[in-house]
Short mmCIF file of N, CA and C and ligand atoms in Angstrom, two decimals:
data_model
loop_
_atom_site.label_atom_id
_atom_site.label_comp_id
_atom_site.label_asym_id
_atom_site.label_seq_id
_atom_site.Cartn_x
_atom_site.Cartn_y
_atom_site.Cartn_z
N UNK A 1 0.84 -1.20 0.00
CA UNK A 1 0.00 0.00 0.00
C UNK A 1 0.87 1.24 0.00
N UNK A 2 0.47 2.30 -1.13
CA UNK A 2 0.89 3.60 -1.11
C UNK A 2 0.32 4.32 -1.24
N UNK A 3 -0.30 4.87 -0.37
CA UNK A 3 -1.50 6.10 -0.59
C UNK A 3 -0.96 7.68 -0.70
N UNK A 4 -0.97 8.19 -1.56
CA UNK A 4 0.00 9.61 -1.57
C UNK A 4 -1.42 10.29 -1.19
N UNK A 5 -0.71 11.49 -0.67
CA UNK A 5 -1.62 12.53 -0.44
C UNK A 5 -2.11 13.35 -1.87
N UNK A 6 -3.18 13.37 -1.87
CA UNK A 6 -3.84 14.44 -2.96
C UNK A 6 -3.77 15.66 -3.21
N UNK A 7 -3.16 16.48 -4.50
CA UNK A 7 -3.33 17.68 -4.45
C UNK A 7 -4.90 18.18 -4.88
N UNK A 8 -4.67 19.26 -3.86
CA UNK A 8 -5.81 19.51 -4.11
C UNK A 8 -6.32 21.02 -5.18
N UNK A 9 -7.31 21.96 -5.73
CA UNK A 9 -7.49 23.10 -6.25
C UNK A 9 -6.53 23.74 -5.99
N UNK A 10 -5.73 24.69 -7.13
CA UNK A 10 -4.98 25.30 -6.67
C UNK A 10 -3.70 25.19 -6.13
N UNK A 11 -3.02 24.18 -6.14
CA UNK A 11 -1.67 23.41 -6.46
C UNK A 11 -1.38 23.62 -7.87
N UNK A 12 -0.42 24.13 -8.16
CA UNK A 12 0.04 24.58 -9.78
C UNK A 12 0.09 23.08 -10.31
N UNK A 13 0.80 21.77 -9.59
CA UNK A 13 1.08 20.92 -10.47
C UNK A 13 -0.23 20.73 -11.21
N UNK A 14 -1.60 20.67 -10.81
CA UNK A 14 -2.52 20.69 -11.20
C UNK A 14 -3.02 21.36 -12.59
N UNK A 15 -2.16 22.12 -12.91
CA UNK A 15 -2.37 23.59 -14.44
C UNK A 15 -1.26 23.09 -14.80
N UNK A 16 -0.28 22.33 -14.67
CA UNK A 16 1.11 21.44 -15.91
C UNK A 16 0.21 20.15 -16.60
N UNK A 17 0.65 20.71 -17.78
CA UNK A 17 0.47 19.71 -18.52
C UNK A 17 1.41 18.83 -18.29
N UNK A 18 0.95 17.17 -18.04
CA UNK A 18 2.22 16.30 -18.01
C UNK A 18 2.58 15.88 -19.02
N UNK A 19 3.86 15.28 -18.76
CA UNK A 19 4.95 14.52 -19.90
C UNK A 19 4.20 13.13 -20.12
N UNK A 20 4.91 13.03 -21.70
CA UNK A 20 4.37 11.29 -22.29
C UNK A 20 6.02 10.34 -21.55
N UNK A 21 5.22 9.22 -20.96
CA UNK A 21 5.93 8.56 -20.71
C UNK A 21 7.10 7.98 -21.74
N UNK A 22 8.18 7.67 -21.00
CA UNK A 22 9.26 6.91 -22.26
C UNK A 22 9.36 6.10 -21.77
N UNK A 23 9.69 6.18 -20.65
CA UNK A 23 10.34 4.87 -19.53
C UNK A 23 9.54 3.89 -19.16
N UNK A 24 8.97 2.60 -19.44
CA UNK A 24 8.29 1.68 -19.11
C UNK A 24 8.82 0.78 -17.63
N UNK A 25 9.61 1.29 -16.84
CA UNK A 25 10.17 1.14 -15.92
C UNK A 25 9.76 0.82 -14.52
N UNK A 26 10.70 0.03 -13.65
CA UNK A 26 10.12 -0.31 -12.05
C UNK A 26 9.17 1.03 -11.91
N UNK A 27 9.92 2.16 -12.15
CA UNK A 27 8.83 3.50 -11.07
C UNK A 27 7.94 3.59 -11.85
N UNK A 28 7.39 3.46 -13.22
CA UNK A 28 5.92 3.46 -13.55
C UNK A 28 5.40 2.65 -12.91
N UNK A 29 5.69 1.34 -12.86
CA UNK A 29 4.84 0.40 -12.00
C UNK A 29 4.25 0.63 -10.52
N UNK A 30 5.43 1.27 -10.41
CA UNK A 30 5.07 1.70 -8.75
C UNK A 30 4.48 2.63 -8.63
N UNK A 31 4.06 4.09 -9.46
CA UNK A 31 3.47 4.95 -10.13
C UNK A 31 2.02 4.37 -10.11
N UNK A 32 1.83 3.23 -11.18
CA UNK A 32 0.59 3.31 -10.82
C UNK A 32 -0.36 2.21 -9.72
N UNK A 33 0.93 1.70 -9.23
CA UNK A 33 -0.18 1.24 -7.96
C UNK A 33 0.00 1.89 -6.98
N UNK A 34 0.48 3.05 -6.95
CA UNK A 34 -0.11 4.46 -6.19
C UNK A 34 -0.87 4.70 -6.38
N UNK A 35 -1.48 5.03 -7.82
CA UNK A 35 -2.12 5.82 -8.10
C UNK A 35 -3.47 5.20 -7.90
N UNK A 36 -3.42 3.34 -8.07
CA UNK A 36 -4.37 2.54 -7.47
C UNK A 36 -4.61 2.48 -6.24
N UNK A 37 -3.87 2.63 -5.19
CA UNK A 37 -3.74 2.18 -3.75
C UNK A 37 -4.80 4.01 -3.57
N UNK A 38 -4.40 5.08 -3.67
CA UNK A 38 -4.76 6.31 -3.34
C UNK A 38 -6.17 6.49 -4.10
N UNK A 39 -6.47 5.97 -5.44
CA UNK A 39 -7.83 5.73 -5.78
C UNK A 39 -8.67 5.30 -4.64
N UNK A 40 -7.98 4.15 -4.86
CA UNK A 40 -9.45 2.63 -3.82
C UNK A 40 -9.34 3.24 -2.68
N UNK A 41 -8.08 4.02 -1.91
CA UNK A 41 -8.49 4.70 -0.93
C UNK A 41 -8.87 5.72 -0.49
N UNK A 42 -10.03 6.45 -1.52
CA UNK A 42 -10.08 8.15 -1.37
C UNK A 42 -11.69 7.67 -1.09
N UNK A 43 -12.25 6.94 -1.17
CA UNK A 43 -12.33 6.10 -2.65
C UNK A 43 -13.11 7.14 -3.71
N UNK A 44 -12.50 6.46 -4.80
CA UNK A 44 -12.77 7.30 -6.10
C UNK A 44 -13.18 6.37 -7.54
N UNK A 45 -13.13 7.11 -7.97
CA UNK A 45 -13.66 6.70 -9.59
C UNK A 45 -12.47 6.57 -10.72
N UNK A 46 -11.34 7.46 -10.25
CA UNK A 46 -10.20 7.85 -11.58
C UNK A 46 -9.17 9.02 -10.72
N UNK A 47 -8.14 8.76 -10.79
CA UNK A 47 -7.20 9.33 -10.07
C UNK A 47 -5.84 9.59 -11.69
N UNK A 48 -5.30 10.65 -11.61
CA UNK A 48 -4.03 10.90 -12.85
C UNK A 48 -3.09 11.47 -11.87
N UNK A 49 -2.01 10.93 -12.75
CA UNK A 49 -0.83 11.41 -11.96
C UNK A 49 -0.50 12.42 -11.32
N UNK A 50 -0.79 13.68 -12.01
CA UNK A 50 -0.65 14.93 -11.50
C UNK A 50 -1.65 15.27 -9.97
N UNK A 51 -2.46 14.54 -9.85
CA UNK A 51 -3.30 14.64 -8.52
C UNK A 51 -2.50 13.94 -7.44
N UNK A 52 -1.45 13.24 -8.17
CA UNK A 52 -0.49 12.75 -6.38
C UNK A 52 1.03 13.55 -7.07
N UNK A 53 0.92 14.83 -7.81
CA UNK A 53 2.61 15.51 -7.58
C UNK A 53 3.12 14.90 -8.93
N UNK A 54 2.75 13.65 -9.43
CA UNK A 54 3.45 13.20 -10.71
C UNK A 54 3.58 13.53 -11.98
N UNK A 55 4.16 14.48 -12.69
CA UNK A 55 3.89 15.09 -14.03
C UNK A 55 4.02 14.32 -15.29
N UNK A 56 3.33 12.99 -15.22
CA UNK A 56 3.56 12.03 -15.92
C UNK A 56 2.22 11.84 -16.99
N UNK A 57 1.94 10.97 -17.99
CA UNK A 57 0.60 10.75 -18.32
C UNK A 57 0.60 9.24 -18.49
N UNK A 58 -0.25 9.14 -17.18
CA UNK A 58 -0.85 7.96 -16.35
C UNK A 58 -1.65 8.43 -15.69
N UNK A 59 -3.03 7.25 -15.62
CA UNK A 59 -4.21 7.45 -14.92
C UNK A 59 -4.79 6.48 -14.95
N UNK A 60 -5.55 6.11 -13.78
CA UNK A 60 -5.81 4.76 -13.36
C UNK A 60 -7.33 5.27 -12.85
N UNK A 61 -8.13 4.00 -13.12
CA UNK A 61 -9.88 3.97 -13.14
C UNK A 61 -10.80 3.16 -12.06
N UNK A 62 -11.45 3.42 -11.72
CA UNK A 62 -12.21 2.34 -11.03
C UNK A 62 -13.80 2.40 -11.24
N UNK A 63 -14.73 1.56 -12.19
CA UNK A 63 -15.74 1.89 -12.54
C UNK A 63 -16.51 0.45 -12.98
N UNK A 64 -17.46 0.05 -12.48
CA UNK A 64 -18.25 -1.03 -12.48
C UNK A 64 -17.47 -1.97 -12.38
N UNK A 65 -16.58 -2.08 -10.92
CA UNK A 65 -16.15 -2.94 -10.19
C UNK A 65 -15.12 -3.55 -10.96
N UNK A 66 -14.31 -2.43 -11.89
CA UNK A 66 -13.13 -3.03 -12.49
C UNK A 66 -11.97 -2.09 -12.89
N UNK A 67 -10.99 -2.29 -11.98
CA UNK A 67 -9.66 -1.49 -11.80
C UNK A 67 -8.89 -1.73 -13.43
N UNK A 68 -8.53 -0.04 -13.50
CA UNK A 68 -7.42 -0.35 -15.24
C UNK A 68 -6.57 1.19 -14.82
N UNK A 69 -5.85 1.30 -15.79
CA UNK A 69 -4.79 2.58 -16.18
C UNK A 69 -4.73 2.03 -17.27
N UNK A 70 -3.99 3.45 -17.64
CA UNK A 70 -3.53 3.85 -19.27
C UNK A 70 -2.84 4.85 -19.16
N UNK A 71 -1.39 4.40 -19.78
CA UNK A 71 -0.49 5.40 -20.22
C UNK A 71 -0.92 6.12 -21.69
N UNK A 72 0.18 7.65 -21.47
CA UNK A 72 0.13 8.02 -23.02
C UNK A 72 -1.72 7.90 -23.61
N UNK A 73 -2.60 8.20 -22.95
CA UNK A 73 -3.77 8.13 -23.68
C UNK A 73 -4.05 9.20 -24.80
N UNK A 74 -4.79 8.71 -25.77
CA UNK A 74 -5.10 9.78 -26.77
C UNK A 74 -6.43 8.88 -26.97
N UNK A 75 -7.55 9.96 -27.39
CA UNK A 75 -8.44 9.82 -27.04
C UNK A 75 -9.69 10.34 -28.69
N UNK A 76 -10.81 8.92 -28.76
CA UNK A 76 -11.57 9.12 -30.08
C UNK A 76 -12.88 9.22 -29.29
N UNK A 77 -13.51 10.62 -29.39
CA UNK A 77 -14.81 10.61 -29.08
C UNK A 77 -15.83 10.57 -29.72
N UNK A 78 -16.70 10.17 -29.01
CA UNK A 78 -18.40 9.98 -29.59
C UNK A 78 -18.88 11.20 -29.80
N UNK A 79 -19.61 11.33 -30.98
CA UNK A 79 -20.19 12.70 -31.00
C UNK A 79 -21.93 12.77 -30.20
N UNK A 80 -22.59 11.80 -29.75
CA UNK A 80 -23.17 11.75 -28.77
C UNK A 80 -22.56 12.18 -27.54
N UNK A 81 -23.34 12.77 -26.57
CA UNK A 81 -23.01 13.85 -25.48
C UNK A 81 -24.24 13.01 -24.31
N UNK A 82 -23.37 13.21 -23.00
CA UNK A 82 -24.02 12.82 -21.62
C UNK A 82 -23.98 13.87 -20.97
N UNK A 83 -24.86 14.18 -20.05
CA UNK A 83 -24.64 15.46 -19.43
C UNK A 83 -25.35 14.75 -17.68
N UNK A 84 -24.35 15.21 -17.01
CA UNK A 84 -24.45 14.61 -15.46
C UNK A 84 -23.94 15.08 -14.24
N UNK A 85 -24.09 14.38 -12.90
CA UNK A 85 -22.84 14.89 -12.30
C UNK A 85 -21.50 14.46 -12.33
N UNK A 86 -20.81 15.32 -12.11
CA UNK A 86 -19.05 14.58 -11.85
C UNK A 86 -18.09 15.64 -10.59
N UNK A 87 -17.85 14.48 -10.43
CA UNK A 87 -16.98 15.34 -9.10
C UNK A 87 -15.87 15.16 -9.20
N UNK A 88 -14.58 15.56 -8.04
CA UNK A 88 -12.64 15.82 -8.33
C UNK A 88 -12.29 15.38 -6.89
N UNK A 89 -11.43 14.67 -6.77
CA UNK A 89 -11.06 14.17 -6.16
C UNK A 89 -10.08 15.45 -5.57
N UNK A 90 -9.74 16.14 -6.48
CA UNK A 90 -8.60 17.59 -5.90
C UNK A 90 -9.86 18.62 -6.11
N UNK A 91 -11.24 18.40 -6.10
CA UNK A 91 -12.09 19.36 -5.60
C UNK A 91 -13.09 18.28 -4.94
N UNK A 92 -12.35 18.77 -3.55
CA UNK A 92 -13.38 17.54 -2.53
C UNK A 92 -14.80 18.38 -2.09
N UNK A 93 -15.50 17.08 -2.28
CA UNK A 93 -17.23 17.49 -1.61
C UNK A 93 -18.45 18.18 -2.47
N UNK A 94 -17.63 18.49 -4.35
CA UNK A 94 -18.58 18.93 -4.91
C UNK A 94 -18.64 18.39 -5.98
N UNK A 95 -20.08 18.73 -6.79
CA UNK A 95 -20.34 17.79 -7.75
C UNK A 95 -20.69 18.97 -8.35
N UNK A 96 -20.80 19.01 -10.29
CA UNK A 96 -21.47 19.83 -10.53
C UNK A 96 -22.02 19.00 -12.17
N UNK A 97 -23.06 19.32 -12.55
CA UNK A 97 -23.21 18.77 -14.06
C UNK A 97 -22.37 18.81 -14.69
N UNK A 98 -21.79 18.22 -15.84
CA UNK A 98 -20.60 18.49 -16.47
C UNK A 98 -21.25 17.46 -18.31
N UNK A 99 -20.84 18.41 -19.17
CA UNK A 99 -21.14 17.71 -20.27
C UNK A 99 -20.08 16.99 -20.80
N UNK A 100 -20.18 15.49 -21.32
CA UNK A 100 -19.03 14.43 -21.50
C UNK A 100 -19.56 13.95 -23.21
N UNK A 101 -18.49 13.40 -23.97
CA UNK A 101 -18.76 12.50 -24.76
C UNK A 101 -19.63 11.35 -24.23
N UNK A 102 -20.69 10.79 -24.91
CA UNK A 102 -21.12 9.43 -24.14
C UNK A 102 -20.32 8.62 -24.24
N UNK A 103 -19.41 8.42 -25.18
CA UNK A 103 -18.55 7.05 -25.56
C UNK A 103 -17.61 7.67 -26.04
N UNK A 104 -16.31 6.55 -25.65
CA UNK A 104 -15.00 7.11 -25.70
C UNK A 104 -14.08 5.87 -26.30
N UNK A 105 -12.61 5.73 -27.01
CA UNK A 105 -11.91 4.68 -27.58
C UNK A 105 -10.87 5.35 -27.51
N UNK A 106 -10.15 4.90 -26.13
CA UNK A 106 -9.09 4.97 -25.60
C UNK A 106 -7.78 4.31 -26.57
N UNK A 107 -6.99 5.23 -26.67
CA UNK A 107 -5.56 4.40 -27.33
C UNK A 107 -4.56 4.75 -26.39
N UNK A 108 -3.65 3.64 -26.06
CA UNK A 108 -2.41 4.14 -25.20
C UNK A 108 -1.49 2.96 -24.41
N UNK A 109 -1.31 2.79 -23.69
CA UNK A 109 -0.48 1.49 -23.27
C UNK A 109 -0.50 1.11 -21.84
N UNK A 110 0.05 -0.01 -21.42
CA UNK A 110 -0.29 -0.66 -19.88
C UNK A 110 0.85 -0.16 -19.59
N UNK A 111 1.19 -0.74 -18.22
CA UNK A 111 2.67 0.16 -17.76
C UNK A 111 3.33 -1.10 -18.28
N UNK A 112 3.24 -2.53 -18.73
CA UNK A 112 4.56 -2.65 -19.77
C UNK A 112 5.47 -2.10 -20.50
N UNK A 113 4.61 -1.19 -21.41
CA UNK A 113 4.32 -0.56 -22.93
C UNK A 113 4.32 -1.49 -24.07
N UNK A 114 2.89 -2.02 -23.15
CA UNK A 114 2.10 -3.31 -24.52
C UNK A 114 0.99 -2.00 -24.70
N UNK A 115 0.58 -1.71 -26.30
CA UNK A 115 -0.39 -0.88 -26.80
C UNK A 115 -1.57 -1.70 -26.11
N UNK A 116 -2.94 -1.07 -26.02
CA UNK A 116 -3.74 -0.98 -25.61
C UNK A 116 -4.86 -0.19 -26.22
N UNK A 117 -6.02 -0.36 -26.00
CA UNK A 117 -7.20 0.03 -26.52
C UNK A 117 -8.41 -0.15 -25.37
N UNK A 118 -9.12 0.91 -25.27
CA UNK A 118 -9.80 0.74 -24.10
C UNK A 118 -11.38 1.21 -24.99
N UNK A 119 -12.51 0.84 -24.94
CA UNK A 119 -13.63 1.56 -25.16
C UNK A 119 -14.52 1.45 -23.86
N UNK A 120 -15.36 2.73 -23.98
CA UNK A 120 -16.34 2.77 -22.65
C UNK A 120 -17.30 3.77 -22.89
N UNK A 121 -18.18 3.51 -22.49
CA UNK A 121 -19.23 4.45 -22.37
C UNK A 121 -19.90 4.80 -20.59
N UNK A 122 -20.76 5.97 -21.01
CA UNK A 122 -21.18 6.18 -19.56
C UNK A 122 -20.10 6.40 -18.56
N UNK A 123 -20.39 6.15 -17.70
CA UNK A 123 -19.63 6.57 -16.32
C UNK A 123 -17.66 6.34 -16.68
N UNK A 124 -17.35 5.06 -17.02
CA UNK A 124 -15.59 4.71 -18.01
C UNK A 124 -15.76 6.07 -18.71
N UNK A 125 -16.36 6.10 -19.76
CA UNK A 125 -16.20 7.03 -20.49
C UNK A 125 -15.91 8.82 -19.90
N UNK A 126 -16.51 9.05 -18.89
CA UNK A 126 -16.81 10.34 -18.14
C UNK A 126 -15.49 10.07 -17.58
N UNK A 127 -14.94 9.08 -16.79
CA UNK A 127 -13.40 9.22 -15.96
C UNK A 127 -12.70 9.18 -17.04
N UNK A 128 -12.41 8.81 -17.97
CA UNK A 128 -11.19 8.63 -18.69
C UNK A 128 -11.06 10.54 -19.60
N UNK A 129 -12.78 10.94 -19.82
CA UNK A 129 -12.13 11.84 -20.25
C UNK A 129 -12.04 12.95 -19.45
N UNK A 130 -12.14 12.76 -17.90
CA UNK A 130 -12.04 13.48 -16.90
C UNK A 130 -10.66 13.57 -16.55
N UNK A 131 -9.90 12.31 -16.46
CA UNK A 131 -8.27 11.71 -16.15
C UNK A 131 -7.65 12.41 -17.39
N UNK A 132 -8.22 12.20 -18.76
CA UNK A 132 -7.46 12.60 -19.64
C UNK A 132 -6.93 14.52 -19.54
N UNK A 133 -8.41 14.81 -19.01
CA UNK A 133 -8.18 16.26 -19.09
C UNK A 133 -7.13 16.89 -18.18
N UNK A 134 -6.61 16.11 -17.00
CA UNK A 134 -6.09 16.16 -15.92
C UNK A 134 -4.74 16.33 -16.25
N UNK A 135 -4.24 15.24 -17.39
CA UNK A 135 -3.09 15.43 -17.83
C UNK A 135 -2.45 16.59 -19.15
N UNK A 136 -3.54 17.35 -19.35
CA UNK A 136 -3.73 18.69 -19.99
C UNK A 136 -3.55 19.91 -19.18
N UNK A 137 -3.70 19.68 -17.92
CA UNK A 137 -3.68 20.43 -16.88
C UNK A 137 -5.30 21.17 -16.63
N UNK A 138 -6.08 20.91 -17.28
CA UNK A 138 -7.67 21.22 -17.27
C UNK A 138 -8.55 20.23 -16.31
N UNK A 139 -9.13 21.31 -15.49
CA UNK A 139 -10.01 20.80 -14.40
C UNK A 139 -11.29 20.79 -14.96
N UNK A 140 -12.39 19.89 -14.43
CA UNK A 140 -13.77 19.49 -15.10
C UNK A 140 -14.84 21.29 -14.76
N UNK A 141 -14.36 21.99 -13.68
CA UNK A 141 -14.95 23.03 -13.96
C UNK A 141 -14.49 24.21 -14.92
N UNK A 142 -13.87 23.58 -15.51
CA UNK A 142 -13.10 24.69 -16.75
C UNK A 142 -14.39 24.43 -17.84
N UNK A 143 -14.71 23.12 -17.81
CA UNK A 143 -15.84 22.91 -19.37
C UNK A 143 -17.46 23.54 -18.73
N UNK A 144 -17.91 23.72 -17.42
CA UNK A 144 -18.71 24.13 -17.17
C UNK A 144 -19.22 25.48 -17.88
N UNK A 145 -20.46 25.53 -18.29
CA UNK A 145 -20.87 26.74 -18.88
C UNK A 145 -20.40 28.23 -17.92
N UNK A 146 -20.20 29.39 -18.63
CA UNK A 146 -20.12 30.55 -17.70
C UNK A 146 -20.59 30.91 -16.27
N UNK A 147 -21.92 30.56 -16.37
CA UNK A 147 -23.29 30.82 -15.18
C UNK A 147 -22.17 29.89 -14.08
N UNK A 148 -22.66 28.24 -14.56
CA UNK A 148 -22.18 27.12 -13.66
C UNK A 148 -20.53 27.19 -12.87
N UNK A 149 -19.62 28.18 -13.98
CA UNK A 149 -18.41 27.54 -13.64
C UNK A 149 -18.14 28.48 -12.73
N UNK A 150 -19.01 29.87 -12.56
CA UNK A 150 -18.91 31.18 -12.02
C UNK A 150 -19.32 30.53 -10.01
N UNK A 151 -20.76 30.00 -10.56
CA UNK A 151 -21.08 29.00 -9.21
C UNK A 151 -20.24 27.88 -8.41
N UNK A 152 -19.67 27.15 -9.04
CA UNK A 152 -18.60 26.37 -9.00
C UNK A 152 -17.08 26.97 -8.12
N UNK A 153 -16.58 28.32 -8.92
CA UNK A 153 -15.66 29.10 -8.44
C UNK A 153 -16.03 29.45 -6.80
N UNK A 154 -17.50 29.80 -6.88
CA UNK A 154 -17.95 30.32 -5.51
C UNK A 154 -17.81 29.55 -4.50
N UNK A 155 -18.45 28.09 -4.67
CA UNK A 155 -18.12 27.00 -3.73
C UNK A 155 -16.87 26.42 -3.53
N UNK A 156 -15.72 26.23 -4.55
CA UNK A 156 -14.81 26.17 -4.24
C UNK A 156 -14.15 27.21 -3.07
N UNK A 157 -14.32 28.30 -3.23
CA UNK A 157 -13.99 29.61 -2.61
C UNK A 157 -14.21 29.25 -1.01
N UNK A 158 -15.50 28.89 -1.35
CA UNK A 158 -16.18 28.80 0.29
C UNK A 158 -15.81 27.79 1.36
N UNK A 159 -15.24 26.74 0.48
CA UNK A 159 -15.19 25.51 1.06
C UNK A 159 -13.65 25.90 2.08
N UNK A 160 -13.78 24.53 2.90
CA UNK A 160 -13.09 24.26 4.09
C UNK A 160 -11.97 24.46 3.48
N UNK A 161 -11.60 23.60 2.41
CA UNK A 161 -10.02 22.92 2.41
C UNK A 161 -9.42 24.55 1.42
N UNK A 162 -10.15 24.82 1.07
CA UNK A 162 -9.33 25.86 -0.59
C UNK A 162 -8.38 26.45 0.42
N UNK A 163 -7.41 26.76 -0.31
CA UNK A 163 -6.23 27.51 0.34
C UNK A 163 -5.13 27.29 1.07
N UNK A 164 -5.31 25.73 1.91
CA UNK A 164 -5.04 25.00 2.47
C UNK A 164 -3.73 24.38 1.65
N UNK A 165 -2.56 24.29 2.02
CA UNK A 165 -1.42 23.74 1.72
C UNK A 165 -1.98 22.03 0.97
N UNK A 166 -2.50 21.80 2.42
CA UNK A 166 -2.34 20.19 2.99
C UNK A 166 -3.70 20.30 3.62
N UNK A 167 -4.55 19.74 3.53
CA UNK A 167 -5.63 19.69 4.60
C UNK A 167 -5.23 19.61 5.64
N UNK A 168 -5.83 20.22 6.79
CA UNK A 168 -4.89 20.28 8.51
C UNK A 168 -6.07 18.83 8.79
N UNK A 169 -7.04 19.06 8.15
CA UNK A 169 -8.23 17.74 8.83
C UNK A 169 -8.33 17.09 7.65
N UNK A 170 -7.95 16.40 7.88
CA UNK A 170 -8.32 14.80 6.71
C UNK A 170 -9.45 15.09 5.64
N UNK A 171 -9.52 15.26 4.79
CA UNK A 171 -10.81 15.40 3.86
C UNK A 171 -11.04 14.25 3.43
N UNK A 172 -11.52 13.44 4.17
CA UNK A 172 -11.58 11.52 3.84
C UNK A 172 -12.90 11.15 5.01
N UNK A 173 -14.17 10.62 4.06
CA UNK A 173 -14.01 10.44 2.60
C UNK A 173 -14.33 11.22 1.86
N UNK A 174 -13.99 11.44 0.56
CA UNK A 174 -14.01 12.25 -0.11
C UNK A 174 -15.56 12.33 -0.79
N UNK A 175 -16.45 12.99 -0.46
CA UNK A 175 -17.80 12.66 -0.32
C UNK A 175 -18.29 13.61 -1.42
N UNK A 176 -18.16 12.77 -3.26
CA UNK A 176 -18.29 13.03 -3.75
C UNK A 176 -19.36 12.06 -4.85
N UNK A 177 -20.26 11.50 -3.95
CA UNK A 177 -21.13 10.56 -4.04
C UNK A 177 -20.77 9.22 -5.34
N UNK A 178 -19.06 8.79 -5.03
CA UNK A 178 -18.78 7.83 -5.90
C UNK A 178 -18.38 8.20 -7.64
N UNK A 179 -18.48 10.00 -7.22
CA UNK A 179 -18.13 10.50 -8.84
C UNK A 179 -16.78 11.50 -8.55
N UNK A 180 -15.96 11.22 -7.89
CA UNK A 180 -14.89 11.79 -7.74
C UNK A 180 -13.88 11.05 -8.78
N UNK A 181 -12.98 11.96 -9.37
CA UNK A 181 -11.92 11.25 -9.81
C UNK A 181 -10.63 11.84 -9.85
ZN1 ZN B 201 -10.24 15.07 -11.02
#
């Protein structure tokens, strides 16, 4: 078990875009069963590197009771659209509608660097292109309409943890009704 602490809003690593992996190496591996161990224990939906400090592109999933990652993702969307809640694991306690591709066809690799292909719809689909955006350095209230993302800003604002280095009080669990990622 390695549970890293989460950055949370407002941590710059969070606005870096991360690097494409080269190195298929011991520390990716260990990379992402961090990034697994700190998922299953937030618990969450989708956790990316840059949410535990790592400026890497890796991101690891947890969604109808079945754990994956994907390096290097690049990403074919559905031009059908879902519109729902989704919540952040580095924005604890809120949810807000967020509009997603319905279906998504993941390209990218395991931490071998055996290629890979992932498809998903619904909820897979919403984390991966939630994780993906993560490694762009784009947070899910960036796609929120003006009105929403203005509301969004506010509650972030208000909340306990914003500003906060480190949470001084545990923000666990992350009570983002199973749509955190
Ligand atoms: Zn997130």
């Amino acid at each position: 078990m390695a549970i890293q602490p989460i950055r949370l809003f407002g941590d710059p690593i969070l606005r870096k875009p991360a690097l494409e992996v080269v190195d298929f190496d011991k520390e990716l591996r260990r990379l992402v069963e961090d990034l697994t161990d700190t998922m299953l224990g937030a618990p969450g939906a989708g956790l990316a590197a840059p949410q535990i400090g790592v400026g890497l592109r890796v991101f690891t999933w947890y969604v109808d009771g079945e754990v994956g990652h994907l390096v290097n993702p690049r990403l074919d969307l559905s031009e059908e659209v879902q519109d729902g809640p989704e919540g952040c694991l580095s924005i604890p306690d809120l949810t807000f509608d967020c509009r997603r591709a319905f279906s998504v066809v993941a390209h990218g690799f395991d931490m071998h660097g055996e290629p890979v292909v992932v498809s998903g719809s619904d909820l897979l689909a919403r984390a991966i292109q939630h994780e993906t955006d993560h490694l762009d350095g784009v947070l899910f209230v960036d796609r929120l309409d003006t009105d929403a993302r203005k509301a969004a800003m506010r509650a972030i604002r208000e909340s306990e943890w914003f500003g906060l280095e480190r949470p001084t009080v545990k923000v666990s669990p992350h009570a983002t009704g199973g749509l955190g990622f």
